Amino acid sequence: MSVTRTTELRRLADGGRGRVALGVLGALVAVLAWSAVSGSSENIYFPSLLEILERTAAYWPTPEGVDNLTASLRTLGAGLGLAVLVGVAAGLLIGQVPVVAQTVSPALEFVRAIPATALVPFAMMLFGVGDEMKVFLIALGCVWPILLNTADGARGLDATLLDTARVFHVTGLRRALGVVVPAVLPRVLVGVRIAVPLSLILMVTSEMVGAQRGLGYVITQAQATFQLLTMWSGIVVLGVLGFLLTTAYSALERLLLRWCDPKRVSS
Amino acid sequence: MVLPTLARPAPRVPRRRPAPGRPRGGAVLLPLLALAVAVALQEALTRTGVLPGSYFPPASQTAAALLVELGGATFWQTLGSTVSTWLLALLIAVPLGTAVGTVLGLVRPVEAFLRPVVEFLRPIPSVALIPLVVLTIGTSARSALFLAVFASFWQVLVPAIAGVRSAHPIALDTARSYSFTLWQRLRWVQLAAMLPHLATATRLATSTSLILVVTAEIIIGIPGLGHEITMSRSVGNAARMYAYIVVSGVAGIVVNAVVKRLERALFVSHGIGAQA
């Protein structure tokens, strides 16, 4: 009896619909468990889930909440966009011109090893506590994984591909956009995938140390004034934001790589 | 050792061909020269006032500040507290992530059940938890430890699940026909398949946990490199700030190198060529 039941369960977990059903069940159980444990909680630091959700619904749709959210998203988008632009451009250059790679790679290794948040004070000294500081910091932290992956991809370009381009006299801009960029794209996307969570960390950190707006600001401010429900609601919103960002990015990645040979993407 | 090799993926054709146009002999000289030029240029620009000296002190001043710090008593304590929290975080997160990942990888229903929860918790930037951690754990090094473990745990967990499942079906069948116990199967078939995944995960976790430790030091004010960096900025001692940023970079390089060395040693003992 129990043997057949476990095999049944196993088969269920392997199928697509079964997986979704089990996952939904898991999420439901987790939420119920959280609200059950926290519902009767006397500990002020861990308020009940229901109250947190009520506060989330009450605070974040207000003009102030929306303002904080959009401020965060704007800096995130600008910083990440800048990182992608600079990272891809520099990565292509470094990957394709061996002299440049040799000259700068030890310096790159060093700068990359510096933990991105150690540069928060540096960015604050340069730009003060404005939006530029946050965008600069996010871009500075996120550019390395993108740059290094792009450079690796550009270095490992398929020789047959390049030779074919030469035979057909594909040169200049057409070669760059039509041959090199599509071939490097999978690696660029891997770099961005590493950069996305990093950008969230940097966004929150920069907002915690120097800002009057944004998600990180709301969370620290709520902690300082002991509004624990608002603090928790900020954490929940950040969790949802992180989840949405990674999900949206996975979808984008699949869309962009549809033409690609899956074997080469994974290697 | 015959069994572990069964879990090895088919040998890959070496991708990198010797680059014909690569300048030889410049491997050491060129970067050194570039570095010297960059430092000299920075020195000249700040000395002549093109770059504001209060923001970018000349490289020589930063070096002097670093030397002063190296002689001081507090420096090694500061470095020690950051590095020890960091290593402890790795020592907790990597085995924990591997163990939980192995269980979830083997028991598919449980994994399907927990997947949405993992997918929700994983992308929460752990710095968002800093206020909560300050209120509940306090402002000691344990807060930094918790944050670093929380952040790197997920980075190990997900590859560990994928790694357990990447064992070759024929290797698993072979293990079954030799009536391997669960432990033998884990040890000789599944662990070997997991290693490449774990290596990448460990490397990611290494840099993530350093970021979290330094962030916690900056925001919470736990003694350590991050704290010294912000303190130097707030008293307007830019040279000292750069000196500590350089130290954090050097610490990053050293620990990365140690992790890479360990990885290689592990791979060699398991007969898998270390792939970067």
XYZ file of C-alpha atoms in Angstrom:
543
model
C 0.000 0.000 0.000
C 2.547 2.526 1.120
C 4.922 1.459 -1.654
C 2.337 2.131 -4.353
C 1.486 5.426 -2.742
C 5.088 6.644 -2.776
C 5.563 5.592 -6.386
C 2.339 7.389 -7.239
C 3.576 10.481 -5.488
C 6.871 10.184 -7.278
C 5.179 9.995 -10.657
C 3.013 12.960 -9.729
C 6.086 15.032 -8.878
C 7.668 14.227 -12.247
C 4.751 15.311 -14.384
C 4.195 18.958 -15.256
C 0.699 19.358 -13.856
C 1.449 17.277 -10.780
C 4.456 19.450 -9.998
C 2.368 22.596 -10.209
C -0.332 21.086 -8.005
C 2.200 19.998 -5.394
C 3.870 23.408 -5.569
C 0.604 25.283 -5.052
C -0.173 22.967 -2.159
C 3.281 23.654 -0.701
C 2.873 27.395 -0.992
C -0.563 27.226 0.618
C 0.703 25.086 3.483
C 3.636 27.472 4.017
C 1.359 30.529 4.147
C -1.111 28.754 6.438
C 1.695 27.558 8.701
C 3.142 31.059 8.892
C -0.205 32.651 9.730
C -1.038 29.885 12.222
C 2.295 30.249 14.029
C 2.293 34.037 13.924
C -1.450 34.473 14.519
C -1.216 33.923 18.247
C 2.292 35.371 18.447
C 3.005 37.536 21.434
C 6.453 38.413 20.117
C 6.289 41.983 18.823
C 9.136 41.345 16.402
C 7.175 38.664 14.580
C 3.676 40.044 14.079
C 0.930 37.960 12.548
C 0.972 37.460 8.805
C -2.552 38.819 8.446
C -1.585 42.133 10.041
C 1.530 42.364 7.851
C -0.557 41.811 4.739
C -3.135 44.363 5.913
C -0.378 46.917 6.417
C 1.109 46.062 3.028
C -2.231 46.674 1.363
C -2.738 49.865 3.362
C 0.668 51.471 2.906
C 2.079 50.586 -0.506
C -0.825 51.723 -2.735
C -0.783 55.222 -1.144
C 0.939 58.009 -3.126
C 3.848 57.905 -0.695
C 4.264 54.161 -1.064
C 4.011 54.283 -4.845
C 6.527 57.123 -4.883
C 9.025 55.097 -2.856
C 8.510 52.046 -5.013
C 8.961 53.892 -8.313
C 12.028 55.699 -6.980
C 13.590 52.332 -6.203
C 12.634 50.848 -9.539
C 13.987 53.848 -11.435
C 17.417 53.663 -9.834
C 17.440 49.894 -10.272
C 16.612 50.156 -13.965
C 19.085 52.955 -14.630
C 21.911 51.231 -12.752
C 21.352 47.854 -14.333
C 20.949 49.382 -17.789
C 24.189 51.278 -17.448
C 25.948 48.130 -16.220
C 24.714 46.131 -19.220
C 25.794 48.807 -21.717
C 29.254 49.328 -20.254
C 29.767 45.661 -19.432
C 28.906 44.402 -22.915
C 30.918 47.092 -24.703
C 34.009 46.640 -22.545
C 33.605 42.871 -22.522
C 33.504 42.690 -26.311
C 36.609 44.832 -26.529
C 38.522 42.865 -23.907
C 37.442 39.514 -25.300
C 38.395 40.260 -28.877
C 41.618 42.214 -28.514
C 44.207 40.071 -26.691
C 46.518 43.015 -25.957
C 43.766 44.835 -24.081
C 42.851 41.665 -22.205
C 46.440 41.107 -21.111
C 46.914 44.686 -20.063
C 43.825 45.100 -17.942
C 42.947 41.626 -16.679
C 45.017 41.703 -13.446
C 43.518 45.086 -12.586
C 40.039 43.717 -13.380
C 40.589 40.696 -11.153
C 41.428 43.045 -8.325
C 38.534 45.469 -8.758
C 36.127 42.574 -9.097
C 37.325 41.075 -5.823
C 36.346 44.219 -3.914
C 32.942 43.519 -2.378
C 30.560 45.899 -4.159
C 29.081 47.318 -0.990
C 32.541 48.352 0.265
C 32.253 51.026 -2.403
C 29.146 52.573 -0.813
C 31.218 55.115 1.151
C 33.270 55.830 -1.978
C 30.126 56.489 -4.019
C 28.714 58.669 -1.251
C 31.882 60.740 -1.176
C 31.759 61.252 -4.934
C 28.092 61.993 -5.407
C 26.685 62.801 -1.996
C 23.423 61.060 -1.171
C 21.471 61.634 -4.378
C 20.110 59.374 -7.076
C 23.383 59.545 -9.010
C 25.129 57.829 -6.127
C 22.682 54.942 -6.180
C 22.767 54.513 -9.956
C 26.566 54.705 -9.940
C 26.831 52.133 -7.178
C 24.443 49.655 -8.804
C 26.209 50.047 -12.149
C 29.643 49.695 -10.558
C 28.711 46.538 -8.705
C 26.796 44.873 -11.528
C 29.174 45.605 -14.369
C 31.744 42.922 -13.411
C 29.772 39.713 -13.862
C 28.420 41.056 -17.169
C 31.820 42.245 -18.380
C 33.666 39.046 -17.457
C 31.054 36.763 -18.963
C 30.908 38.807 -22.166
C 34.691 38.798 -22.420
C 34.772 35.026 -21.891
C 32.116 34.563 -24.551
C 33.885 36.827 -27.021
C 37.166 34.999 -26.432
C 35.603 31.614 -27.046
C 33.870 32.580 -30.284
C 33.483 29.681 -32.701
C 36.361 29.828 -35.190
C 34.182 28.383 -37.961
C 31.678 31.157 -37.405
C 34.308 33.857 -37.740
C 35.915 32.176 -40.748
C 32.521 31.912 -42.440
C 31.936 35.610 -41.799
C 35.290 36.359 -43.396
C 34.582 34.191 -46.427
C 31.320 36.008 -47.014
C 33.015 39.377 -46.516
C 30.833 40.253 -43.559
C 32.758 43.037 -41.890
C 32.420 46.081 -39.696
C 29.119 46.842 -38.075
C 27.317 44.006 -39.844
C 29.858 41.540 -38.459
C 29.577 42.978 -34.967
C 25.774 43.033 -34.842
C 25.020 40.021 -37.014
C 27.737 37.585 -35.991
C 29.488 38.529 -32.789
C 26.614 39.823 -30.655
C 24.260 36.860 -31.279
C 27.108 34.437 -30.598
C 27.998 36.154 -27.332
C 24.398 36.727 -26.237
C 24.031 33.529 -24.155
C 27.049 34.473 -22.063
C 25.879 38.078 -21.681
C 22.562 36.795 -20.361
C 24.343 34.552 -17.848
C 26.207 37.620 -16.602
C 23.001 39.621 -16.277
C 21.390 36.741 -14.386
C 24.133 37.026 -11.767
C 23.817 40.817 -11.774
C 20.049 41.019 -11.139
C 20.056 39.807 -7.507
C 23.221 41.799 -6.900
C 21.511 44.951 -8.154
C 18.699 44.455 -5.646
C 21.205 44.117 -2.795
C 23.003 47.276 -3.887
C 19.763 49.182 -4.342
C 18.562 48.395 -0.829
C 21.984 49.026 0.714
C 22.396 52.408 -0.933
C 18.893 53.390 0.120
C 19.583 52.331 3.677
C 22.684 54.473 4.056
C 21.855 57.539 2.064
C 18.407 58.351 0.727
C 15.147 59.986 1.557
C 13.161 57.717 -0.702
C 12.972 54.109 -1.728
C 12.259 50.669 -0.316
C 15.423 50.436 1.772
C 14.707 53.845 3.257
C 11.180 52.853 4.235
C 12.429 49.672 5.911
C 15.183 51.324 7.971
C 12.965 54.284 8.813
C 10.227 51.958 10.018
C 12.738 50.081 12.141
C 14.065 53.305 13.657
C 10.555 54.456 14.585
C 9.609 50.963 15.748
C 6.811 50.529 13.190
C 7.436 46.843 12.863
C 4.429 46.177 10.656
C 5.609 48.688 8.061
C 9.091 47.167 8.256
C 7.726 43.688 7.633
C 5.539 44.958 4.798
C 8.665 46.420 3.181
C 10.416 43.055 3.455
C 7.399 41.339 1.894
C 7.301 43.867 -0.965
C 11.016 43.337 -1.563
C 10.503 39.587 -1.632
C 7.707 39.927 -4.174
C 9.816 42.345 -6.216
C 12.773 39.956 -6.232
C 10.516 37.064 -7.208
C 8.901 39.045 -10.049
C 12.256 40.293 -11.321
C 13.862 36.854 -11.458
C 10.741 35.326 -13.021
C 10.484 38.070 -15.637
C 14.185 37.733 -16.373
C 13.932 33.962 -16.872
C 11.074 34.523 -19.322
C 13.075 37.169 -21.187
C 16.055 34.855 -21.331
C 14.003 32.038 -22.800
C 12.553 34.425 -25.361
C 15.942 35.753 -26.423
C 17.554 32.338 -26.628
C 14.796 30.541 -28.485
C 16.874 30.305 -31.641
C 19.862 28.979 -29.777
C 21.126 25.406 -29.644
C 20.399 24.415 -26.037
C 23.622 22.402 -25.823
C 25.694 25.482 -26.484
C 23.812 27.644 -24.025
C 24.536 25.313 -21.151
C 28.230 24.898 -21.889
C 38.529 3.839 -8.793
C 36.083 2.707 -11.453
C 32.686 3.772 -10.216
C 33.076 7.549 -9.954
C 34.176 7.736 -13.549
C 30.761 6.464 -14.570
C 29.239 9.690 -13.382
C 31.538 11.687 -15.533
C 29.989 13.426 -18.533
C 31.315 12.537 -21.952
C 34.715 14.140 -22.535
C 34.381 17.532 -24.079
C 36.366 18.665 -27.055
C 38.831 21.286 -25.855
C 37.380 24.596 -26.919
C 40.282 26.900 -26.628
C 42.734 26.777 -29.468
C 46.102 28.434 -29.124
C 45.569 32.032 -30.129
C 47.942 32.711 -32.989
C 48.117 36.466 -32.640
C 48.763 36.596 -28.916
C 51.854 38.598 -27.999
C 54.291 36.378 -26.154
C 56.375 37.349 -23.170
C 54.043 40.229 -22.363
C 52.065 38.222 -19.840
C 53.807 39.826 -16.858
C 55.390 42.924 -18.301
C 52.335 44.434 -19.966
C 49.977 44.442 -16.966
C 52.758 45.727 -14.708
C 53.487 48.522 -17.128
C 49.787 49.392 -17.411
C 49.472 49.441 -13.632
C 52.521 51.646 -13.245
C 51.219 54.071 -15.868
C 47.780 54.202 -14.231
C 49.231 54.860 -10.781
C 51.637 57.498 -12.113
C 48.825 59.190 -14.038
C 46.582 59.235 -10.957
C 49.418 60.642 -8.869
C 50.156 63.343 -11.441
C 46.501 64.331 -11.908
C 45.879 64.709 -8.194
C 49.177 66.467 -7.495
C 48.446 69.015 -10.202
C 44.903 69.457 -8.981
C 43.088 68.190 -12.086
C 41.333 65.672 -9.861
C 40.230 66.994 -6.456
C 42.793 65.704 -3.963
C 40.284 65.533 -1.137
C 38.217 62.977 -3.087
C 41.037 61.163 -4.821
C 44.132 61.399 -2.673
C 47.351 60.626 -4.589
C 48.183 56.930 -4.729
C 51.273 57.536 -2.613
C 49.135 58.910 0.215
C 46.845 55.898 0.082
C 49.889 53.636 0.206
C 51.263 55.581 3.160
C 47.924 55.321 4.979
C 47.932 51.591 4.325
C 51.438 51.267 5.786
C 50.413 53.193 8.908
C 47.399 50.893 9.320
C 49.493 47.766 8.812
C 51.664 48.845 11.734
C 48.687 49.548 13.996
C 47.312 47.056 16.488
C 43.670 47.308 15.441
C 44.220 46.507 11.776
C 44.732 42.767 12.182
C 41.841 42.566 14.603
C 39.591 44.309 12.072
C 40.704 42.094 9.229
C 40.447 39.029 11.440
C 36.865 39.703 12.469
C 35.705 40.207 8.877
C 37.531 37.165 7.527
C 36.511 34.871 10.396
C 32.818 35.771 10.051
C 33.104 35.244 6.327
C 34.769 31.818 6.567
C 32.370 30.702 9.292
C 29.438 31.712 7.074
C 30.836 29.594 4.241
C 31.515 26.668 6.571
C 27.878 26.736 7.650
C 26.155 27.618 4.369
C 27.949 25.220 2.012
C 27.454 21.971 3.999
C 23.928 22.984 4.983
C 22.955 23.857 1.420
C 24.551 20.658 0.140
C 22.778 18.470 2.700
C 19.346 20.021 2.188
C 19.889 20.085 -1.564
C 20.778 16.393 -1.571
C 17.620 15.472 0.308
C 15.430 17.644 -1.938
C 17.156 16.324 -5.040
C 16.558 12.714 -4.065
C 12.973 13.072 -2.831
C 11.171 14.638 -5.746
C 7.713 15.064 -4.169
C 9.172 17.075 -1.297
C 11.134 19.183 -3.750
C 8.033 19.897 -5.851
C 6.202 20.720 -2.642
C 8.809 23.187 -1.378
C 9.910 24.699 -4.691
C 7.620 27.793 -4.606
C 8.692 28.578 -1.054
C 12.344 28.340 -2.079
C 11.707 30.436 -5.165
C 10.072 33.103 -3.024
C 12.693 33.209 -0.278
C 15.691 32.948 -2.590
C 15.459 36.318 -4.365
C 14.719 38.334 -1.205
C 17.800 40.500 -0.963
C 19.068 39.509 2.457
C 20.067 43.103 3.201
C 16.325 43.755 3.503
C 16.449 41.638 6.642
C 19.050 43.872 8.292
C 16.545 45.894 10.372
C 14.854 42.723 11.545
C 18.188 41.130 12.394
C 19.248 44.223 14.331
C 16.095 44.051 16.418
C 16.199 40.317 17.075
C 19.863 39.265 17.060
C 21.437 42.608 17.908
C 24.484 44.411 16.616
C 27.080 41.691 17.139
C 29.038 39.747 14.560
C 26.359 37.049 14.776
C 24.013 39.324 12.800
C 26.522 39.530 9.962
C 26.958 35.763 10.159
C 23.222 35.156 9.903
C 22.836 37.471 6.910
C 25.788 35.922 5.080
C 24.522 32.387 5.725
C 20.996 33.309 4.640
C 22.265 34.798 1.387
C 24.687 32.041 0.432
C 22.505 29.119 1.526
C 20.188 29.539 -1.479
C 23.116 29.847 -3.830
C 24.316 26.417 -2.761
C 20.900 24.804 -2.384
C 19.658 25.222 -5.949
C 22.813 23.930 -7.708
C 22.978 21.070 -5.184
C 19.483 19.941 -6.203
C 20.454 20.112 -9.866
C 23.732 18.343 -9.110
C 22.167 15.342 -7.405
C 19.916 14.879 -10.401
C 22.693 15.204 -12.923
C 24.075 11.759 -12.037
C 24.254 9.613 -15.139
C 21.313 7.172 -15.392
C 23.643 4.331 -16.380
C 25.781 4.976 -13.307
C 22.642 4.874 -11.163
C 21.499 1.637 -12.819
C 24.927 0.129 -12.301
C 24.827 1.107 -8.652
C 21.435 -0.542 -8.370
C 22.579 -3.793 -9.973
C 25.525 -3.914 -7.582
C 22.975 -3.405 -4.763
C 24.620 -0.282 -3.437
C 23.286 1.021 -0.187
C 21.923 4.555 -0.197
C 25.102 5.796 1.421
C 27.317 4.054 -1.149
C 25.259 5.473 -3.981
C 25.509 8.970 -2.551
C 29.206 8.677 -1.886
C 30.346 7.115 -5.152
C 27.812 8.124 -7.774
C 25.876 11.190 -6.751
C 28.591 13.144 -4.982
C 30.846 12.814 -8.009
C 28.103 14.177 -10.241
C 27.439 17.018 -7.818
C 30.980 18.273 -7.512
C 31.113 20.559 -10.564
C 27.815 22.148 -9.534
C 29.007 22.576 -5.971
C 32.248 24.144 -7.119
C 30.449 26.896 -9.009
C 28.008 27.354 -6.154
C 30.801 27.670 -3.625
C 32.545 30.268 -5.697
C 29.346 32.322 -5.978
C 28.660 31.885 -2.267
C 32.171 33.052 -1.437
C 31.719 36.445 -3.045
C 28.111 36.834 -1.905
C 28.924 36.174 1.722
C 31.787 38.683 1.678
C 29.407 41.298 0.266
C 26.897 40.586 3.013
C 29.480 40.662 5.804
C 30.832 44.005 4.599
C 27.319 45.412 4.129
C 26.351 44.401 7.637
C 29.513 46.054 8.950
C 28.710 49.267 7.080
C 25.039 49.528 7.972
C 24.912 47.972 11.437
C 28.348 49.154 12.531
C 29.821 45.760 13.416
C 33.625 46.023 13.810
C 35.339 44.996 10.590
C 36.624 46.237 7.257
C 33.293 47.737 6.168
C 32.992 49.678 9.396
C 36.496 51.117 9.005
C 35.673 52.196 5.430
C 32.589 54.194 6.470
C 34.304 55.568 9.556
C 37.199 56.856 7.435
C 34.768 58.547 5.098
C 32.787 60.213 7.843
C 35.918 61.688 9.424
C 37.043 62.855 5.989
C 40.138 60.655 5.820
C 39.884 59.637 2.171
C 43.340 58.032 2.008
C 42.488 55.668 4.867
C 39.172 54.828 3.206
C 40.909 53.833 -0.023
C 43.486 51.883 1.968
C 40.726 49.775 3.545
C 38.946 49.321 0.213
C 42.233 47.986 -1.169
C 42.505 45.639 1.815
C 38.990 44.311 1.190
C 39.950 43.640 -2.429
C 43.110 41.815 -1.413
C 41.149 39.762 1.125
C 38.717 38.892 -1.664
C 41.497 37.730 -3.958
C 43.211 35.659 -1.267
C 40.067 33.848 -0.142
C 38.979 33.261 -3.746
C 42.374 31.741 -4.450
C 42.130 29.495 -1.386
C 38.659 28.307 -2.407
C 39.883 27.620 -5.931
C 42.859 25.661 -4.580
C 40.601 23.535 -2.369
C 38.303 22.943 -5.302
C 41.161 21.723 -7.443
C 42.469 19.442 -4.704
C 39.005 17.949 -4.330
C 38.591 17.457 -8.054
C 41.974 15.810 -8.449
C 41.226 13.366 -5.667
C 37.984 12.470 -7.429
C 39.523 12.069 -10.829
C 37.614 14.892 -12.465
C 39.611 17.466 -14.330
C 39.093 20.832 -12.684
C 37.123 22.957 -15.053
C 37.111 26.653 -14.424
